[in-house]
CSV table of C-alpha atoms in Angstrom, one decimal:
chain,number,residue,atom,x,y,z
Z,1,UNK,CA,-27.2,40.5,-7.2
Z,2,UNK,CA,-24.2,38.5,-6.1
Z,3,UNK,CA,-23.6,38.2,-2.0
Z,4,UNK,CA,-20.3,39.1,-0.7
Z,5,UNK,CA,-19.3,35.8,-0.4
Z,6,UNK,CA,-19.6,35.1,-4.2
Z,7,UNK,CA,-17.6,38.2,-4.9
Z,8,UNK,CA,-14.8,37.3,-2.8
Z,9,UNK,CA,-14.8,33.5,-3.7
Z,10,UNK,CA,-14.1,32.1,-7.2
Z,11,UNK,CA,-16.3,29.0,-7.6
Z,12,UNK,CA,-15.8,28.6,-11.3
Z,13,UNK,CA,-12.0,28.5,-11.2
Z,14,UNK,CA,-10.9,27.0,-7.7
Z,15,UNK,CA,-7.7,25.5,-9.4
Z,16,UNK,CA,-5.5,26.7,-12.1
Z,17,UNK,CA,-6.1,23.4,-14.2
Z,18,UNK,CA,-8.2,20.3,-14.2
Z,19,UNK,CA,-4.9,18.2,-13.3
Z,20,UNK,CA,-4.5,20.2,-10.1
Z,21,UNK,CA,-8.0,19.7,-9.4
Z,22,UNK,CA,-8.1,15.9,-9.6
Z,23,UNK,CA,-4.9,15.7,-7.7
Z,24,UNK,CA,-6.8,16.3,-4.6
Z,25,UNK,CA,-9.1,13.0,-5.1
Z,26,UNK,CA,-8.3,9.9,-3.3
Z,27,UNK,CA,-10.9,7.8,-4.6
Z,28,UNK,CA,-12.5,4.9,-2.5
Z,29,UNK,CA,-9.3,3.7,-1.0
Z,30,UNK,CA,-9.2,6.3,1.8
Z,31,UNK,CA,-6.1,5.1,3.7
Z,32,UNK,CA,-3.3,2.7,3.9
Z,33,UNK,CA,-3.2,1.8,7.6
Z,34,UNK,CA,-0.6,-0.6,7.6
Z,35,UNK,CA,1.8,-3.2,6.3
Z,36,UNK,CA,1.9,-6.8,8.2
Z,37,UNK,CA,5.3,-9.0,7.6
Z,38,UNK,CA,5.9,-12.2,9.3
Z,39,UNK,CA,9.5,-13.1,10.6
Z,40,UNK,CA,10.4,-16.4,12.2
Z,41,UNK,CA,11.8,-14.6,15.4
Z,42,UNK,CA,11.3,-11.3,17.6
Z,43,UNK,CA,13.2,-10.0,20.2
Z,44,UNK,CA,12.1,-10.7,23.7
Z,45,UNK,CA,9.8,-13.6,23.0
Z,46,UNK,CA,6.7,-11.6,21.9
Z,47,UNK,CA,4.4,-12.3,19.1
Z,48,UNK,CA,3.8,-8.8,17.3
Z,49,UNK,CA,5.6,-5.5,17.3
Z,50,UNK,CA,4.0,-2.3,15.9
Z,51,UNK,CA,6.3,0.4,14.4
Z,52,UNK,CA,4.8,4.0,13.7
Z,53,UNK,CA,5.9,5.6,10.7
Z,54,UNK,CA,3.7,9.0,10.3
Z,55,UNK,CA,0.1,7.9,10.3
Z,56,UNK,CA,0.7,4.3,9.3
Z,57,UNK,CA,2.4,1.5,10.9
Z,58,UNK,CA,4.4,-1.6,10.2
Z,59,UNK,CA,3.3,-5.1,12.0
Z,60,UNK,CA,6.0,-7.2,12.5
Z,61,UNK,CA,4.4,-10.8,13.5
Z,62,UNK,CA,6.1,-13.8,14.6
Z,63,UNK,CA,5.2,-16.7,11.9
Z,64,UNK,CA,6.5,-19.9,10.5
Z,65,UNK,CA,8.5,-18.4,8.0
Z,66,UNK,CA,9.7,-14.9,7.0
Z,67,UNK,CA,7.6,-13.3,4.5
Z,68,UNK,CA,9.3,-11.0,1.8
Z,69,UNK,CA,8.1,-8.9,-1.1
Z,70,UNK,CA,8.7,-10.4,-4.6
Z,71,UNK,CA,12.5,-9.8,-6.2
Z,72,UNK,CA,12.2,-6.4,-7.7
Z,73,UNK,CA,9.9,-5.0,-4.9
Z,74,UNK,CA,10.4,-2.1,-2.6
Z,75,UNK,CA,8.7,0.0,0.1
Z,76,UNK,CA,9.4,3.7,-0.4
Z,77,UNK,CA,9.3,5.8,3.1
Z,78,UNK,CA,9.4,9.3,3.5
Z,79,UNK,CA,11.3,10.2,6.7
Z,80,UNK,CA,13.0,13.4,7.8
Z,81,UNK,CA,16.7,13.7,8.3
Z,82,UNK,CA,17.8,10.6,6.1
Z,83,UNK,CA,21.6,11.1,7.2
Z,84,UNK,CA,20.5,10.7,10.7
Z,85,UNK,CA,18.6,7.6,9.9
Z,86,UNK,CA,21.3,6.2,8.1
Z,87,UNK,CA,23.7,6.7,11.4
Z,88,UNK,CA,21.0,4.9,13.6
Z,89,UNK,CA,21.1,2.0,11.2
Z,90,UNK,CA,24.7,1.7,10.9
Z,91,UNK,CA,24.8,2.0,14.9
Z,92,UNK,CA,22.4,-0.8,15.5
Z,93,UNK,CA,23.4,-3.1,12.5
Z,94,UNK,CA,25.3,-5.5,14.5
Z,95,UNK,CA,22.3,-6.0,16.9
Z,96,UNK,CA,19.8,-6.2,14.1
Z,97,UNK,CA,21.9,-8.5,11.7
Z,98,UNK,CA,23.0,-7.9,8.1
Z,99,UNK,CA,21.8,-4.7,6.8
Z,100,UNK,CA,22.5,-3.1,3.4
Z,101,UNK,CA,22.7,0.7,3.5
Z,102,UNK,CA,23.5,2.6,0.0
Z,103,UNK,CA,23.6,6.2,0.1
Z,104,UNK,CA,22.1,7.4,-3.2
Z,105,UNK,CA,22.0,11.0,-2.2
Z,106,UNK,CA,22.0,13.3,0.8
Z,107,UNK,CA,18.5,12.8,1.0
Z,108,UNK,CA,17.9,9.2,-0.3
Z,109,UNK,CA,18.9,5.8,1.0
Z,110,UNK,CA,18.1,2.3,-0.1
Z,111,UNK,CA,18.2,-0.2,2.5
Z,112,UNK,CA,17.7,-4.0,2.8
Z,113,UNK,CA,16.8,-5.5,6.0
Z,114,UNK,CA,18.0,-8.8,7.5
Z,115,UNK,CA,15.1,-10.6,6.1
Z,116,UNK,CA,15.6,-9.7,2.4
Z,117,UNK,CA,13.3,-6.9,2.4
Z,118,UNK,CA,14.1,-3.7,0.3
Z,119,UNK,CA,13.4,-0.2,1.2
Z,120,UNK,CA,14.0,3.3,-0.2
Z,121,UNK,CA,14.2,6.1,2.2
Z,122,UNK,CA,13.7,9.6,1.0
Z,123,UNK,CA,13.2,13.0,3.0
Z,124,UNK,CA,10.1,14.0,0.5
Z,125,UNK,CA,8.2,12.5,-2.1
Z,126,UNK,CA,6.1,14.8,-4.6
Z,127,UNK,CA,2.7,14.7,-3.6
Z,128,UNK,CA,2.9,13.0,-0.5
Z,129,UNK,CA,1.6,15.7,2.5
Z,130,UNK,CA,3.3,14.2,5.5
Z,131,UNK,CA,6.5,14.4,7.2
Z,132,UNK,CA,6.7,10.9,7.8
Z,133,UNK,CA,4.9,7.8,6.2
Z,134,UNK,CA,4.7,5.0,3.5
Z,135,UNK,CA,4.6,6.9,0.2
Z,136,UNK,CA,4.6,3.8,-2.5
Z,137,UNK,CA,4.7,0.1,-2.5
Z,138,UNK,CA,6.5,-1.1,-5.6
Z,139,UNK,CA,5.9,-4.5,-7.0
Z,140,UNK,CA,6.9,-6.5,-10.1
Z,141,UNK,CA,4.3,-8.0,-12.3
Z,142,UNK,CA,4.1,-10.2,-15.2
Z,143,UNK,CA,4.4,-8.8,-18.9
Z,144,UNK,CA,1.0,-7.7,-20.1
Z,145,UNK,CA,-1.0,-7.5,-16.8
Z,146,UNK,CA,-0.5,-4.0,-15.4
Z,147,UNK,CA,-3.7,-2.7,-17.2
Z,148,UNK,CA,-5.8,-5.3,-15.9
Z,149,UNK,CA,-4.4,-5.0,-12.3
Z,150,UNK,CA,-5.3,-1.3,-12.8
Z,151,UNK,CA,-8.8,-2.5,-14.2
Z,152,UNK,CA,-9.3,-4.6,-11.0
Z,153,UNK,CA,-8.5,-1.8,-8.6
Z,154,UNK,CA,-10.8,0.8,-10.5
Z,155,UNK,CA,-13.7,-1.5,-10.7
Z,156,UNK,CA,-13.6,-3.7,-7.9
Z,157,UNK,CA,-12.3,-1.3,-5.1
Z,158,UNK,CA,-13.0,2.1,-6.6
Z,159,UNK,CA,-9.5,3.2,-6.6
Z,160,UNK,CA,-8.0,6.2,-8.7
Z,161,UNK,CA,-5.4,4.6,-11.0
Z,162,UNK,CA,-2.8,6.1,-13.5
Z,163,UNK,CA,-1.1,4.3,-16.1
Z,164,UNK,CA,2.0,6.6,-16.9
Z,165,UNK,CA,3.2,4.3,-19.9
Z,166,UNK,CA,1.9,0.9,-21.1
Z,167,UNK,CA,4.0,-1.1,-18.4
Z,168,UNK,CA,3.3,0.6,-15.3
Z,169,UNK,CA,0.3,1.1,-13.1
Z,170,UNK,CA,-0.1,3.6,-10.2
Z,171,UNK,CA,-2.9,2.7,-7.6
Z,172,UNK,CA,-4.0,5.3,-5.3
Z,173,UNK,CA,-4.0,4.4,-1.7
Z,174,UNK,CA,-5.2,7.5,0.0
Z,175,UNK,CA,-3.5,10.9,0.2
Z,176,UNK,CA,0.0,10.6,-1.2
Z,177,UNK,CA,0.5,6.7,-1.0
Z,178,UNK,CA,0.4,4.7,-4.1
Z,179,UNK,CA,0.7,0.9,-4.8
Z,180,UNK,CA,2.8,0.7,-8.1
Z,181,UNK,CA,3.1,-2.4,-10.4
Z,182,UNK,CA,5.9,-2.5,-13.0
Z,183,UNK,CA,5.7,-5.1,-15.6
Z,184,UNK,CA,9.0,-7.4,-15.5
Z,185,UNK,CA,9.3,-9.3,-18.5
Z,186,UNK,CA,12.0,-11.9,-16.6
Z,187,UNK,CA,9.2,-13.1,-14.6
Z,188,UNK,CA,8.2,-15.3,-17.9
Z,189,UNK,CA,4.6,-16.4,-18.8
Z,190,UNK,CA,1.6,-15.8,-16.6
Z,191,UNK,CA,1.1,-19.1,-15.0
Z,192,UNK,CA,-1.3,-20.0,-11.8
Z,193,UNK,CA,1.9,-21.2,-10.2
Z,194,UNK,CA,4.2,-18.3,-11.3
Z,195,UNK,CA,1.9,-15.9,-10.0
Z,196,UNK,CA,1.4,-17.6,-6.4
Z,197,UNK,CA,5.3,-17.9,-6.3
Z,198,UNK,CA,5.3,-14.1,-5.8
Z,199,UNK,CA,3.1,-13.9,-2.8
Z,200,UNK,CA,4.7,-14.9,0.7
Z,201,UNK,CA,1.6,-14.1,2.7
Z,202,UNK,CA,2.5,-10.5,3.7
Z,203,UNK,CA,-0.6,-8.2,3.7
Z,204,UNK,CA,-1.8,-4.5,3.7
Z,205,UNK,CA,-4.8,-3.3,5.4
Z,206,UNK,CA,-6.9,-0.5,3.5
Z,207,UNK,CA,-9.7,1.6,4.6
Z,208,UNK,CA,-12.3,1.7,1.8
Z,209,UNK,CA,-15.1,4.5,2.0
Z,210,UNK,CA,-17.4,2.8,-0.2
Z,211,UNK,CA,-17.1,-0.7,1.5
Z,212,UNK,CA,-20.5,-1.8,0.4
Z,213,UNK,CA,-19.2,-1.6,-3.4
Z,214,UNK,CA,-16.1,-3.4,-2.7
Z,215,UNK,CA,-17.7,-6.3,-0.9
Z,216,UNK,CA,-20.2,-6.9,-3.4
Z,217,UNK,CA,-17.6,-7.0,-6.0
Z,218,UNK,CA,-15.5,-9.4,-4.1
Z,219,UNK,CA,-18.4,-11.6,-3.1
Z,220,UNK,CA,-18.5,-12.4,-6.9
Z,221,UNK,CA,-15.1,-14.0,-6.6
Z,222,UNK,CA,-15.1,-17.6,-5.8
Z,223,UNK,CA,-11.9,-17.4,-4.2
Z,224,UNK,CA,-12.5,-14.4,-1.5
Z,225,UNK,CA,-11.8,-15.5,2.2
Z,226,UNK,CA,-12.0,-14.3,5.4
Z,227,UNK,CA,-15.3,-12.5,4.8
Z,228,UNK,CA,-16.9,-11.0,8.2
Z,229,UNK,CA,-18.7,-8.2,7.0
Z,230,UNK,CA,-19.6,-5.7,8.3
Z,231,UNK,CA,-16.2,-4.4,9.3
Z,232,UNK,CA,-13.7,-6.1,7.0
Z,233,UNK,CA,-12.8,-8.4,4.1
Z,234,UNK,CA,-9.9,-10.3,3.2
Z,235,UNK,CA,-8.5,-11.6,-0.1
Z,236,UNK,CA,-5.6,-12.7,-2.0
Z,237,UNK,CA,-6.3,-13.0,-5.8
Z,238,UNK,CA,-6.4,-10.5,-8.7
Z,239,UNK,CA,-8.1,-11.7,-11.8
Z,240,UNK,CA,-8.6,-10.4,-15.3
Z,241,UNK,CA,-11.9,-8.8,-16.1
Z,242,UNK,CA,-14.5,-7.3,-13.8
Z,243,UNK,CA,-15.7,-8.8,-11.8
Z,244,UNK,CA,-12.6,-10.5,-11.6
Z,245,UNK,CA,-13.4,-13.9,-12.9
Z,246,UNK,CA,-10.8,-14.5,-15.3
Z,247,UNK,CA,-7.2,-15.6,-15.4
Z,248,UNK,CA,-5.1,-15.4,-12.5
Z,249,UNK,CA,-2.9,-12.3,-12.5
Z,250,UNK,CA,-1.5,-11.3,-9.3
Z,251,UNK,CA,-1.6,-12.6,-5.9
Z,252,UNK,CA,-1.3,-10.3,-2.9
Z,253,UNK,CA,-3.2,-10.2,0.8
Z,254,UNK,CA,-5.4,-7.4,1.2
Z,255,UNK,CA,-7.3,-6.6,4.4
Z,256,UNK,CA,-10.0,-4.1,3.3
Z,257,UNK,CA,-11.9,-2.5,6.0
Z,258,UNK,CA,-14.8,-0.3,6.2
Z,259,UNK,CA,-14.8,3.3,7.7
Z,260,UNK,CA,-16.9,2.1,10.6
Z,261,UNK,CA,-14.0,-0.6,11.8
Z,262,UNK,CA,-13.5,0.0,15.2
Z,263,UNK,CA,-9.9,0.7,14.7
Z,264,UNK,CA,-10.6,3.4,11.9
Z,265,UNK,CA,-8.6,6.6,12.7
Z,266,UNK,CA,-7.5,5.2,16.3
Z,267,UNK,CA,-4.4,6.9,18.2
Z,268,UNK,CA,-1.7,4.9,16.8
Z,269,UNK,CA,1.2,3.8,19.2
Z,270,UNK,CA,4.3,1.7,19.2
Z,271,UNK,CA,3.6,-1.9,20.6
């Protein structure tokens, strides 16, 4: 005899199709907390500034040289009222310096900041659940490497990955946020020197719900740095194969944090 709960709840078909069901999964990478970029000068003589964007942040720190995403890279932001954002940027452009603003549509801007970093600003992005935040980090990669990069994030960090085509890898960084690698033949052949030239030192901080697995997989990689388990692990190099012993194919700084990190789900604030 069925209970009233069983009669009123359809446990067999909770979603209209499997694709919709799996859209709700986030994988072991639970959240992109912040992107850290260094610049050579910050107004007011301070060393670091935190800027909130929804549940995420940009950390802008004073450093010996300006850090940039590689040429062709961009950060996609979701913000309400794009036209108001454009007006505010234009109003402060004389203070901030050289800013390029392109109006792609009434709900989309392309912006280049004074340090050469490129942003795509949209009022909404499919699958992004928040009113404001970082929806995507788009990066160029060498020809023939996107599948191996996806394999690294899937096998070492437990990420959900998609390969929409043979030259593009999309990595889930939590609810609605992606890290996207797009192959660019103009980068030439894959060499250690060429790969490292793409990395300027900026980093992203990620929370991983299965930290022991990520830590163990990264421990097998000789070049892992900044290892201070139990809270976080830092590394830059992505290599072919699993567990990441082959040819160097990408270099990007990661700060992988456990869900027990003291700042996990902290109240964020501008600083």
